[in-house]
Structure formats: C-alpha cells, structure tokens
Amino acid sequence: MAVARYEIRVKGRMSGSLQSAFPGLTSQIEPVETVLTGDFDDQSALYGVLLQIEGLGLELVEVRHVAQGAAVTRDGADPTPGNPERGNSSQE
C-alpha cells in the first residue's frame, strides 16, 4: 500500500512537550494553530494520531491529504509563481 502524506491542523500553539507526543510528525507553529505533517502507511495510522489528538484534548481544525513533496498554502493553492492553474498567477 502506498504511503500518504497528511497535514493535520489543531487549534492553538502546541508546546514542545505536546509536540513531542507526535514523534513521527513534523510540526509548524502558526499564529493561531499548529500544523502537524507526516507520512502514514494506512488510514488506521492516521486515525491513531487523530485519536491521540482527541485524547490530549486538542481541537482538530482540519485534516488534508497532500501530495508527496508538495508545498501547499493555507487556501490549498500551489505557491509556485506564475501557475494560474493552481490559483497563484503572476498576472493580475
């Protein structure tokens, strides 16, 4: 089965100790939320992390499947300059 990459957004800025509860995921702190990103072997692995988030009392904001190696902005657009098909055109 193919590995899938997911971006999981939780409300608030997670402390270092909370981030360490997710060793297989990278975390990025944003102004009002924390973004956890990682590769999952299957959906049961993803659900395990979602259950862990719930168990820690964190508020889940969003779960998004992202392509391997893709950079994605908050609105889902490809940030590559000049790519009108992906929502970010250099033309006005």
PDB file of C-alpha atoms in Angstrom:
ATOM      1  CA  MET A   1       0.000   0.000   0.000  1.00  0.00           C
ATOM      2  CA  ALA A   2       1.261   3.488  -0.851  1.00  0.00           C
ATOM      3  CA  VAL A   3       2.300   5.895   1.846  1.00  0.00           C
ATOM      4  CA  ALA A   4       0.146   9.019   2.060  1.00  0.00           C
ATOM      5  CA  ARG A   5       1.129  12.424   3.407  1.00  0.00           C
ATOM      6  CA  TYR A   6      -1.312  14.349   5.597  1.00  0.00           C
ATOM      7  CA  GLU A   7      -1.381  17.809   7.102  1.00  0.00           C
ATOM      8  CA  ILE A   8      -3.255  17.976  10.402  1.00  0.00           C
ATOM      9  CA  ARG A   9      -4.155  21.369  11.856  1.00  0.00           C
ATOM     10  CA  VAL A  10      -5.001  21.788  15.525  1.00  0.00           C
ATOM     11  CA  LYS A  11      -6.183  24.941  17.252  1.00  0.00           C
ATOM     12  CA  GLY A  12      -3.614  26.782  19.326  1.00  0.00           C
ATOM     13  CA  ARG A  13       0.137  26.804  19.615  1.00  0.00           C
ATOM     14  CA  MET A  14       1.301  23.426  20.888  1.00  0.00           C
ATOM     15  CA  SER A  15       4.042  23.422  23.492  1.00  0.00           C
ATOM     16  CA  GLY A  16       7.249  21.472  22.946  1.00  0.00           C
ATOM     17  CA  SER A  17       6.057  18.727  25.286  1.00  0.00           C
ATOM     18  CA  LEU A  18       2.818  18.321  23.304  1.00  0.00           C
ATOM     19  CA  GLN A  19       4.746  18.308  20.036  1.00  0.00           C
ATOM     20  CA  SER A  20       6.948  15.514  21.387  1.00  0.00           C
ATOM     21  CA  ALA A  21       3.812  13.358  21.725  1.00  0.00           C
ATOM     22  CA  PHE A  22       3.901  13.072  17.919  1.00  0.00           C
ATOM     23  CA  PRO A  23       7.460  11.885  17.179  1.00  0.00           C
ATOM     24  CA  GLY A  24       6.780  10.768  13.607  1.00  0.00           C
ATOM     25  CA  LEU A  25       5.341  14.117  12.569  1.00  0.00           C
ATOM     26  CA  THR A  26       6.900  17.478  11.869  1.00  0.00           C
ATOM     27  CA  SER A  27       5.254  20.469  13.487  1.00  0.00           C
ATOM     28  CA  GLN A  28       4.993  24.068  12.399  1.00  0.00           C
ATOM     29  CA  ILE A  29       3.673  26.692  14.786  1.00  0.00           C
ATOM     30  CA  GLU A  30       1.465  29.312  13.157  1.00  0.00           C
ATOM     31  CA  PRO A  31      -0.157  32.342  14.817  1.00  0.00           C
ATOM     32  CA  VAL A  32      -3.399  30.596  15.840  1.00  0.00           C
ATOM     33  CA  GLU A  33      -2.770  26.914  15.153  1.00  0.00           C
ATOM     34  CA  THR A  34      -0.185  24.164  14.915  1.00  0.00           C
ATOM     35  CA  VAL A  35       0.309  22.163  11.729  1.00  0.00           C
ATOM     36  CA  LEU A  36       1.442  18.558  12.050  1.00  0.00           C
ATOM     37  CA  THR A  37       2.657  16.912   8.855  1.00  0.00           C
ATOM     38  CA  GLY A  38       3.705  13.360   8.222  1.00  0.00           C
ATOM     39  CA  ASP A  39       3.512  10.209   6.155  1.00  0.00           C
ATOM     40  CA  PHE A  40       1.066   7.467   7.077  1.00  0.00           C
ATOM     41  CA  ASP A  41       1.221   3.844   5.912  1.00  0.00           C
ATOM     42  CA  ASP A  42      -2.562   3.491   6.040  1.00  0.00           C
ATOM     43  CA  GLN A  43      -5.715   5.115   7.341  1.00  0.00           C
ATOM     44  CA  SER A  44      -5.562   3.255  10.639  1.00  0.00           C
ATOM     45  CA  ALA A  45      -2.252   5.011  11.394  1.00  0.00           C
ATOM     46  CA  LEU A  46      -3.897   8.349  10.600  1.00  0.00           C
ATOM     47  CA  TYR A  47      -6.881   7.533  12.815  1.00  0.00           C
ATOM     48  CA  GLY A  48      -4.487   6.605  15.621  1.00  0.00           C
ATOM     49  CA  VAL A  49      -2.987  10.110  15.533  1.00  0.00           C
ATOM     50  CA  LEU A  50      -6.459  11.666  15.389  1.00  0.00           C
ATOM     51  CA  LEU A  51      -7.470   9.654  18.467  1.00  0.00           C
ATOM     52  CA  GLN A  52      -4.303  10.817  20.211  1.00  0.00           C
ATOM     53  CA  ILE A  53      -5.191  14.438  19.387  1.00  0.00           C
ATOM     54  CA  GLU A  54      -8.661  13.914  20.863  1.00  0.00           C
ATOM     55  CA  GLY A  55      -7.229  12.172  23.924  1.00  0.00           C
ATOM     56  CA  LEU A  56      -4.957  15.132  24.620  1.00  0.00           C
ATOM     57  CA  GLY A  57      -7.932  17.494  24.486  1.00  0.00           C
ATOM     58  CA  LEU A  58      -6.720  19.307  21.372  1.00  0.00           C
ATOM     59  CA  GLU A  59      -9.217  20.843  18.964  1.00  0.00           C
ATOM     60  CA  LEU A  60      -8.923  19.457  15.450  1.00  0.00           C
ATOM     61  CA  VAL A  61      -9.280  22.160  12.793  1.00  0.00           C
ATOM     62  CA  GLU A  62      -8.514  20.344   9.542  1.00  0.00           C
ATOM     63  CA  VAL A  63      -7.078  17.170   8.046  1.00  0.00           C
ATOM     64  CA  ARG A  64      -5.783  17.421   4.487  1.00  0.00           C
ATOM     65  CA  HIS A  65      -4.191  14.872   2.177  1.00  0.00           C
ATOM     66  CA  VAL A  66      -1.244  16.469   0.381  1.00  0.00           C
ATOM     67  CA  ALA A  67       0.872  15.196  -2.485  1.00  0.00           C
ATOM     68  CA  GLN A  68       4.360  13.979  -1.588  1.00  0.00           C
ATOM     69  CA  GLY A  69       6.782  16.906  -1.698  1.00  0.00           C
ATOM     70  CA  ALA A  70       4.061  19.442  -2.500  1.00  0.00           C
ATOM     71  CA  ALA A  71       4.116  22.832  -0.867  1.00  0.00           C
ATOM     72  CA  VAL A  72       0.598  23.927  -0.038  1.00  0.00           C
ATOM     73  CA  THR A  73      -0.665  27.289   1.141  1.00  0.00           C
ATOM     74  CA  ARG A  74      -3.453  27.693   3.703  1.00  0.00           C
ATOM     75  CA  ASP A  75      -6.065  28.001   0.919  1.00  0.00           C
ATOM     76  CA  GLY A  76      -4.771  24.882  -0.852  1.00  0.00           C
ATOM     77  CA  ALA A  77      -3.126  26.720  -3.752  1.00  0.00           C
ATOM     78  CA  ASP A  78       0.234  25.741  -5.196  1.00  0.00           C
ATOM     79  CA  PRO A  79       2.559  28.634  -4.262  1.00  0.00           C
ATOM     80  CA  THR A  80       4.609  28.220  -7.460  1.00  0.00           C
ATOM     81  CA  PRO A  81       4.803  31.688  -9.079  1.00  0.00           C
ATOM     82  CA  GLY A  82       3.103  32.034 -12.449  1.00  0.00           C
ATOM     83  CA  ASN A  83       0.993  28.913 -12.155  1.00  0.00           C
ATOM     84  CA  PRO A  84      -2.573  30.095 -12.950  1.00  0.00           C
ATOM     85  CA  GLU A  85      -3.955  26.545 -12.895  1.00  0.00           C
ATOM     86  CA  ARG A  86      -3.052  26.289  -9.222  1.00  0.00           C
ATOM     87  CA  GLY A  87      -4.535  29.586  -8.068  1.00  0.00           C
ATOM     88  CA  ASN A  88      -1.405  31.715  -7.910  1.00  0.00           C
ATOM     89  CA  SER A  89      -0.905  33.624 -11.134  1.00  0.00           C
ATOM     90  CA  SER A  90       1.692  36.295 -11.673  1.00  0.00           C
ATOM     91  CA  GLN A  91      -0.809  38.027 -13.952  1.00  0.00           C
ATOM     92  CA  GLU A  92      -3.325  40.443 -12.427  1.00  0.00           C
TER      93      GLU A  92
END
